[in-house]
Amino acid sequence: MKQLIDKLYETNNLSPEEYKELIDNRNPELAEYLLEKARAVRIENYGHDVYIRGLIEFTNHCRNDCYYCGIRKSNQNAERYRLTKEQILECCSAGYDLGFRTFVLQGGEDGYFTDDKIIDIIRSIKTSYPDCAVTLSMGEKSYEGYRAFFDAGADRYLLRHETADAEHYRKLHPESLSPDNRKQCLYNLKNIGYQVGCGFMVGSPFQTTECLVQDLLFIKELNPHMVGIGPFIPHHGTPFANKKAGTLELTLFLLGIIRLMLPDVLLPATTALGTIHPKGRELGILAGANVVMPNLSPVNVRHKYLLYDNKICTGDEAAECLCCMRNRMESVGYHVTVSRGDHKSIL
Ligand code: SAH
């Protein structure tokens, strides 16, 4: 099995059968071998730098009904909120002073925020902070919408593909959402010129090794700038309330594989990873991740943007997320940097 890791390290690629063999036969010793290589590749490409993104959760209204997600339309108990443009700009201002040079606008698919409203927000942020990158994460839009956001100054877009296996996709989403459209959106975003991030949940209900192999093959084909993966965590108000969460162990193993597949990819150690284990994000960094996304949302809305149960950094004490993050990264020998943190291919 170590030969497979050597091959992945040397060629950045394995066959579908080889990925399956590697995942199915993993064990602690093999994981240590993989993660050591992933760390080395990460350090070769990005040193010990950790890029930070200020996450602004600007709306939890959503037209969709994804079975796994706590802010799905049918969750009557979600306390819905929207930030105003002024509130969003206040988050940016506070974030800029703290050293953030990327702002991520993430939210549900909220019809209140028309393309024109989003364009106005992007323009305002880029006018006030021309040295910052704006990342959008607001789901599936038309080609024209994506194009207009890009023209308004948006730099990056995060749209997890969720699962590359069409049958599996059907088990996680209602009929109105399609795996083909999800993937098409990612190709559209790339074509327009965004730095693009895809990704999936680890251990989502009904996920098999075959699904994960499909995910890896899709990632290789899309060749994104970023890949966001984190464990699935159940939310009590969803149809998946009683499903099992994904594991730390498999998430770290997959982070390692993705680092070897795409040596210079931007790879976040996600909030979900920090939620299933107190040192999840530190361990993610040690598995080859190089990005963290501290929460910049106003403290009074954080407990409302609940995609899953027990989400960290939602209490009143969480205002100083960045300071906590700096310490966490230093504790494993890495350093948060003040920079846009673009992909290496961007000059
Ligand atoms: N509406 C946007 C942003 C979604 S929230 C979009 O469609 O892209 C960001 C990510 O959180 C989702 O892509 C999903 O992968 C993840 N997520 C949602 N529910 C989750 C859960 N229960 N456990 C773990 N991750 C979840």
Coordinates of C-alpha atoms and ligand atoms in Angstrom, one line a residue:
M1 CA 0.0 0.0 0.0
K2 CA 2.9 2.3 0.7
Q3 CA 3.8 1.9 -3.0
L4 CA 0.5 3.5 -3.9
I5 CA 1.3 6.5 -1.8
D6 CA 4.7 6.7 -3.4
K7 CA 3.1 6.6 -6.8
L8 CA 0.6 9.3 -5.8
Y9 CA 3.4 11.4 -4.5
E10 CA 5.5 11.0 -7.7
T11 CA 2.7 11.2 -10.3
N12 CA -0.1 13.1 -8.5
N13 CA -2.5 10.5 -9.8
L14 CA -3.8 7.0 -9.3
S15 CA -6.3 4.8 -11.1
P16 CA -9.9 4.5 -9.7
E17 CA -9.0 1.0 -8.6
E18 CA -5.9 2.2 -6.8
Y19 CA -7.7 5.0 -5.0
K20 CA -10.3 2.5 -3.8
E21 CA -7.6 0.1 -2.6
L22 CA -5.8 2.8 -0.8
I23 CA -8.9 4.1 1.0
D24 CA -10.2 0.6 1.9
N25 CA -6.9 -0.6 3.2
R26 CA -5.9 2.4 5.3
N27 CA -4.6 2.0 8.8
P28 CA -2.8 4.2 11.3
E29 CA 0.6 3.3 10.0
L30 CA -0.4 4.0 6.4
A31 CA -2.0 7.3 7.4
E32 CA 1.2 8.4 9.1
Y33 CA 3.1 7.6 6.0
L34 CA 0.6 9.5 3.8
L35 CA 0.3 12.5 6.0
E36 CA 4.0 12.9 6.4
K37 CA 4.3 13.1 2.6
A38 CA 1.3 15.5 2.4
R39 CA 3.0 17.8 5.0
A40 CA 6.2 17.8 3.0
V41 CA 4.5 18.7 -0.2
R42 CA 2.5 21.4 1.6
I43 CA 5.7 22.9 3.0
E44 CA 7.4 22.7 -0.4
N45 CA 4.6 24.8 -1.9
Y46 CA 3.5 27.2 0.9
G47 CA 6.1 26.9 3.7
H48 CA 4.6 27.1 7.1
D49 CA 2.2 29.8 6.1
V50 CA -1.5 29.5 6.9
Y51 CA -3.8 31.7 4.9
I52 CA -6.9 33.2 6.6
R53 CA -10.3 34.0 5.1
G54 CA -12.8 36.1 7.0
L55 CA -16.1 34.2 6.8
I56 CA -19.2 36.5 6.7
E57 CA -22.4 34.4 6.9
F58 CA -24.7 37.0 5.4
T59 CA -28.0 35.2 5.2
N60 CA -29.5 31.9 6.4
H61 CA -32.6 32.1 4.2
C62 CA -32.5 29.4 1.6
R63 CA -34.8 28.2 -1.2
N64 CA -33.3 24.8 -1.2
D65 CA -34.1 21.7 0.9
C66 CA -30.9 19.7 1.0
Y67 CA -31.5 16.8 3.4
Y68 CA -28.3 17.3 5.4
C69 CA -28.4 21.1 5.9
G70 CA -29.7 22.9 9.0
I71 CA -30.7 26.0 7.1
R72 CA -32.8 24.1 4.6
K73 CA -36.1 25.7 3.7
S74 CA -38.2 23.1 5.6
N75 CA -36.5 23.6 8.9
Q76 CA -39.2 25.7 10.6
N77 CA -37.2 26.1 13.7
A78 CA -34.3 28.0 12.1
E79 CA -34.3 31.6 13.2
R80 CA -33.9 33.4 9.9
Y81 CA -31.8 36.5 9.4
R82 CA -30.1 38.6 6.8
L83 CA -27.3 41.1 7.2
T84 CA -27.6 44.5 5.6
K85 CA -25.0 45.9 3.3
E86 CA -23.9 48.2 6.1
Q87 CA -23.5 45.3 8.5
I88 CA -21.5 43.3 5.9
L89 CA -19.2 46.3 5.4
E90 CA -18.8 46.6 9.1
C91 CA -17.6 43.0 9.2
C92 CA -15.1 43.8 6.5
S93 CA -13.8 46.9 8.3
A94 CA -13.3 44.9 11.6
G95 CA -11.7 42.1 9.6
Y96 CA -9.4 44.4 7.7
D97 CA -8.1 45.9 11.0
L98 CA -7.5 42.3 12.3
G99 CA -5.4 41.5 9.2
F100 CA -7.9 39.7 6.9
R101 CA -7.3 40.3 3.2
T102 CA -10.0 37.9 1.9
F103 CA -13.7 38.2 2.7
V104 CA -15.9 35.2 2.0
L105 CA -19.6 36.0 1.6
Q106 CA -21.4 32.8 2.4
G107 CA -25.1 32.1 2.6
G108 CA -28.2 30.2 1.6
E109 CA -29.8 30.7 -1.8
D110 CA -31.8 33.7 -0.8
G111 CA -34.0 35.3 -3.4
Y112 CA -34.0 38.6 -1.5
F113 CA -30.3 39.1 -2.6
T114 CA -30.9 39.7 -6.3
D115 CA -27.9 39.7 -8.6
D116 CA -28.1 43.5 -8.5
K117 CA -27.9 43.6 -4.7
I118 CA -24.9 41.3 -4.7
I119 CA -23.2 43.3 -7.4
D120 CA -23.6 46.5 -5.3
I121 CA -22.2 44.7 -2.2
I122 CA -19.2 43.4 -4.2
R123 CA -18.5 46.8 -5.6
S124 CA -18.7 48.5 -2.2
I125 CA -16.2 46.0 -0.7
K126 CA -13.8 46.3 -3.6
T127 CA -13.9 50.1 -3.5
S128 CA -13.2 50.2 0.2
Y129 CA -10.7 47.4 0.2
P130 CA -9.0 47.2 -3.2
D131 CA -6.2 45.1 -1.8
C132 CA -8.6 42.4 -0.7
A133 CA -10.0 39.4 -2.4
V134 CA -13.8 38.8 -2.4
T135 CA -14.9 35.2 -2.4
L136 CA -18.5 34.2 -2.9
S137 CA -20.2 31.1 -1.6
M138 CA -23.9 31.5 -2.4
G139 CA -24.8 28.4 -4.4
E140 CA -26.1 28.0 -8.0
K141 CA -26.6 31.0 -10.1
S142 CA -27.0 31.6 -13.8
Y143 CA -23.9 32.0 -16.1
E144 CA -24.8 35.6 -16.5
G145 CA -25.1 36.1 -12.8
Y146 CA -21.7 34.6 -12.1
R147 CA -20.2 36.7 -15.0
A148 CA -21.7 39.9 -13.6
F149 CA -20.4 39.2 -10.1
F150 CA -16.9 38.6 -11.6
D151 CA -17.1 41.8 -13.6
A152 CA -18.1 43.6 -10.4
G153 CA -14.8 42.4 -8.8
A154 CA -15.4 39.1 -7.2
D155 CA -12.2 37.0 -7.3
R156 CA -13.2 33.5 -6.1
Y157 CA -16.2 31.2 -5.8
L158 CA -16.7 28.3 -3.5
L159 CA -19.3 25.8 -4.6
R160 CA -18.8 22.3 -3.1
H161 CA -20.0 19.7 -5.6
E162 CA -21.2 17.7 -2.5
T163 CA -20.8 14.4 -4.2
A164 CA -19.6 13.5 -7.7
D165 CA -21.7 10.3 -7.8
A166 CA -25.0 11.0 -9.4
E167 CA -26.9 8.3 -7.6
H168 CA -25.5 9.5 -4.2
Y169 CA -26.3 13.1 -5.1
R170 CA -30.0 12.0 -5.4
K171 CA -30.0 10.6 -1.9
L172 CA -28.7 13.9 -0.4
H173 CA -30.9 16.4 -2.4
P174 CA -34.5 16.8 -3.5
E175 CA -35.5 16.4 -7.2
S176 CA -35.2 20.1 -7.9
L177 CA -31.4 20.0 -7.6
S178 CA -29.3 18.2 -10.1
P179 CA -25.7 16.9 -10.0
D180 CA -25.2 17.9 -13.6
N181 CA -26.2 21.5 -12.9
R182 CA -23.9 21.6 -9.9
K183 CA -20.9 20.5 -11.9
Q184 CA -21.9 22.8 -14.8
C185 CA -21.8 25.7 -12.4
L186 CA -18.3 24.8 -11.4
Y187 CA -17.1 24.7 -15.1
N188 CA -18.9 28.0 -15.8
L189 CA -17.1 29.6 -12.8
K190 CA -13.8 28.4 -14.0
N191 CA -14.5 29.4 -17.6
I192 CA -15.3 33.0 -16.4
G193 CA -12.0 33.2 -14.6
Y194 CA -12.7 32.8 -11.0
Q195 CA -10.4 30.9 -8.6
V196 CA -12.8 28.1 -8.0
G197 CA -13.3 25.8 -5.0
C198 CA -15.2 22.5 -5.1
G199 CA -15.5 20.0 -2.3
F200 CA -17.6 17.4 -0.5
M201 CA -18.7 16.2 2.9
V202 CA -16.8 13.2 4.3
G203 CA -19.0 10.5 5.7
S204 CA -22.3 11.9 4.4
P205 CA -25.2 9.4 4.6
F206 CA -25.0 6.6 2.0
Q207 CA -21.4 7.6 0.9
T208 CA -19.4 4.5 -0.2
T209 CA -15.7 4.3 -1.1
E210 CA -16.9 4.3 -4.7
C211 CA -18.5 7.7 -4.1
L212 CA -15.2 9.0 -2.7
V213 CA -13.3 7.7 -5.7
Q214 CA -15.7 9.6 -8.0
D215 CA -15.1 12.7 -5.9
L216 CA -11.3 12.4 -6.3
L217 CA -11.6 11.7 -10.0
F218 CA -13.9 14.8 -10.4
I219 CA -11.5 16.9 -8.4
K220 CA -8.6 15.8 -10.6
E221 CA -10.6 16.6 -13.8
L222 CA -11.9 20.0 -12.6
N223 CA -8.4 20.9 -11.3
P224 CA -9.8 23.6 -8.9
H225 CA -7.8 26.2 -7.1
M226 CA -9.4 25.2 -3.8
V227 CA -10.9 22.0 -2.3
G228 CA -13.1 22.3 0.8
I229 CA -13.8 19.0 2.6
G230 CA -15.1 18.4 6.1
P231 CA -17.0 15.8 8.0
F232 CA -20.8 15.5 7.6
I233 CA -22.3 16.3 11.0
P234 CA -26.0 15.7 11.6
H235 CA -28.4 18.6 12.4
H236 CA -31.3 17.7 14.7
G237 CA -33.9 19.5 12.5
T238 CA -33.2 17.7 9.2
P239 CA -34.1 14.3 7.7
F240 CA -30.6 13.2 8.5
A241 CA -30.9 14.0 12.3
N242 CA -30.1 10.4 13.3
K243 CA -27.3 9.7 10.8
K244 CA -23.7 9.1 11.9
A245 CA -21.2 11.9 11.6
G246 CA -18.1 11.6 9.3
T247 CA -14.8 10.8 11.1
L248 CA -11.7 12.8 11.8
E249 CA -9.6 9.9 10.7
L250 CA -11.1 9.6 7.2
T251 CA -11.2 13.4 6.7
L252 CA -7.5 13.6 7.5
F253 CA -6.7 10.7 5.2
L254 CA -8.6 12.4 2.3
L255 CA -6.9 15.8 3.0
G256 CA -3.6 14.0 2.6
I257 CA -4.6 12.3 -0.7
I258 CA -5.9 15.6 -2.1
R259 CA -2.6 17.4 -1.2
L260 CA -0.7 14.8 -3.1
M261 CA -3.1 14.9 -6.1
L262 CA -2.9 18.7 -6.4
P263 CA 0.3 19.8 -4.7
D264 CA -0.4 23.6 -4.8
V265 CA -4.1 23.5 -4.1
L266 CA -5.6 25.8 -1.4
L267 CA -6.9 23.4 1.2
P268 CA -8.9 24.6 4.2
A269 CA -9.0 22.9 7.6
T270 CA -12.7 23.5 8.0
T271 CA -14.9 24.5 10.9
A272 CA -16.7 21.2 10.7
L273 CA -13.3 19.5 11.3
G274 CA -12.8 21.7 14.3
T275 CA -16.3 20.8 15.5
I276 CA -15.8 17.0 15.6
H277 CA -12.5 17.2 17.4
P278 CA -11.1 19.9 19.7
K279 CA -7.8 19.9 17.7
G280 CA -9.4 19.1 14.4
R281 CA -8.1 22.2 12.5
E282 CA -4.6 21.8 13.8
L283 CA -4.6 18.2 12.8
G284 CA -6.0 19.3 9.4
I285 CA -3.0 21.6 8.9
L286 CA -0.7 18.7 9.8
A287 CA -2.5 16.6 7.2
G288 CA -1.6 19.1 4.4
A289 CA -4.2 21.9 4.7
N290 CA -3.0 25.5 4.4
V291 CA -6.1 27.6 4.9
V292 CA -8.4 28.4 7.8
M293 CA -11.6 30.4 7.7
P294 CA -12.3 32.2 11.0
N295 CA -15.8 33.5 11.5
L296 CA -16.2 37.3 11.0
S297 CA -20.0 37.3 11.2
P298 CA -21.6 39.6 13.9
V299 CA -21.6 37.6 17.1
N300 CA -25.4 38.0 17.5
V301 CA -26.2 36.0 14.3
R302 CA -23.6 33.3 14.6
H303 CA -25.8 30.9 16.6
K304 CA -28.4 31.2 13.7
Y305 CA -26.1 30.0 10.9
L306 CA -26.2 26.4 12.0
L307 CA -25.6 24.0 9.1
Y308 CA -25.1 21.2 11.7
D309 CA -25.3 20.7 15.5
N310 CA -22.6 21.8 18.0
K311 CA -20.9 24.2 15.6
I312 CA -17.9 25.9 17.2
C313 CA -17.3 29.7 17.6
T314 CA -21.0 30.5 17.9
G315 CA -21.1 31.8 21.5
D316 CA -20.6 35.4 22.8
E317 CA -17.0 34.5 23.7
A318 CA -16.2 33.8 20.1
A319 CA -15.6 37.4 19.0
E320 CA -11.8 36.9 19.0
C321 CA -11.7 34.0 16.5
L322 CA -8.5 35.2 14.9
C323 CA -6.5 35.4 18.0
C324 CA -7.5 31.9 18.9
M325 CA -6.7 30.7 15.4
R326 CA -3.2 32.3 15.5
N327 CA -2.4 30.5 18.8
R328 CA -3.8 27.2 17.4
M329 CA -1.6 27.4 14.3
E330 CA 1.5 28.5 16.3
S331 CA 0.9 25.5 18.6
V332 CA 1.7 23.2 15.7
G333 CA 4.5 25.3 14.2
Y334 CA 2.6 27.2 11.5
H335 CA 2.0 31.0 11.1
V336 CA -1.1 32.9 10.0
T337 CA -0.1 35.5 7.4
V338 CA -1.6 38.8 6.4
S339 CA -2.1 38.4 2.7
R340 CA -4.7 37.7 0.1
G341 CA -3.4 34.1 -0.1
D342 CA -4.0 33.5 -3.7
H343 CA -3.3 30.2 -5.4
K344 CA 0.2 29.9 -6.7
S345 CA -0.8 30.1 -10.3
I346 CA -2.1 33.7 -9.8
L347 CA 0.4 36.4 -10.3
Ligands
SAH1 N1 -25.6 27.7 -0.1 C1 -24.2 27.7 -0.4 C2 -23.4 27.5 0.8 C3 -23.6 26.3 1.5 S1 -23.0 26.1 3.1 C4 -24.0 26.6 -1.5 O1 -24.9 26.0 -1.9 O2 -22.9 26.4 -1.8 C5 -21.4 25.4 2.8 C6 -21.3 23.9 2.9 O3 -21.6 23.4 4.2 C7 -22.1 23.1 2.0 O4 -21.6 23.1 0.7 C8 -22.0 21.7 2.6 O5 -21.0 20.9 2.0 C9 -21.7 22.0 4.1 N2 -22.7 21.5 5.0 C10 -24.0 21.7 4.9 N3 -24.6 20.9 5.9 C11 -23.7 20.3 6.5 C12 -23.7 19.3 7.6 N4 -24.8 18.9 8.2 N5 -22.5 18.8 8.0 C13 -21.4 19.2 7.4 N6 -21.3 20.1 6.4 C14 -22.4 20.6 6.0

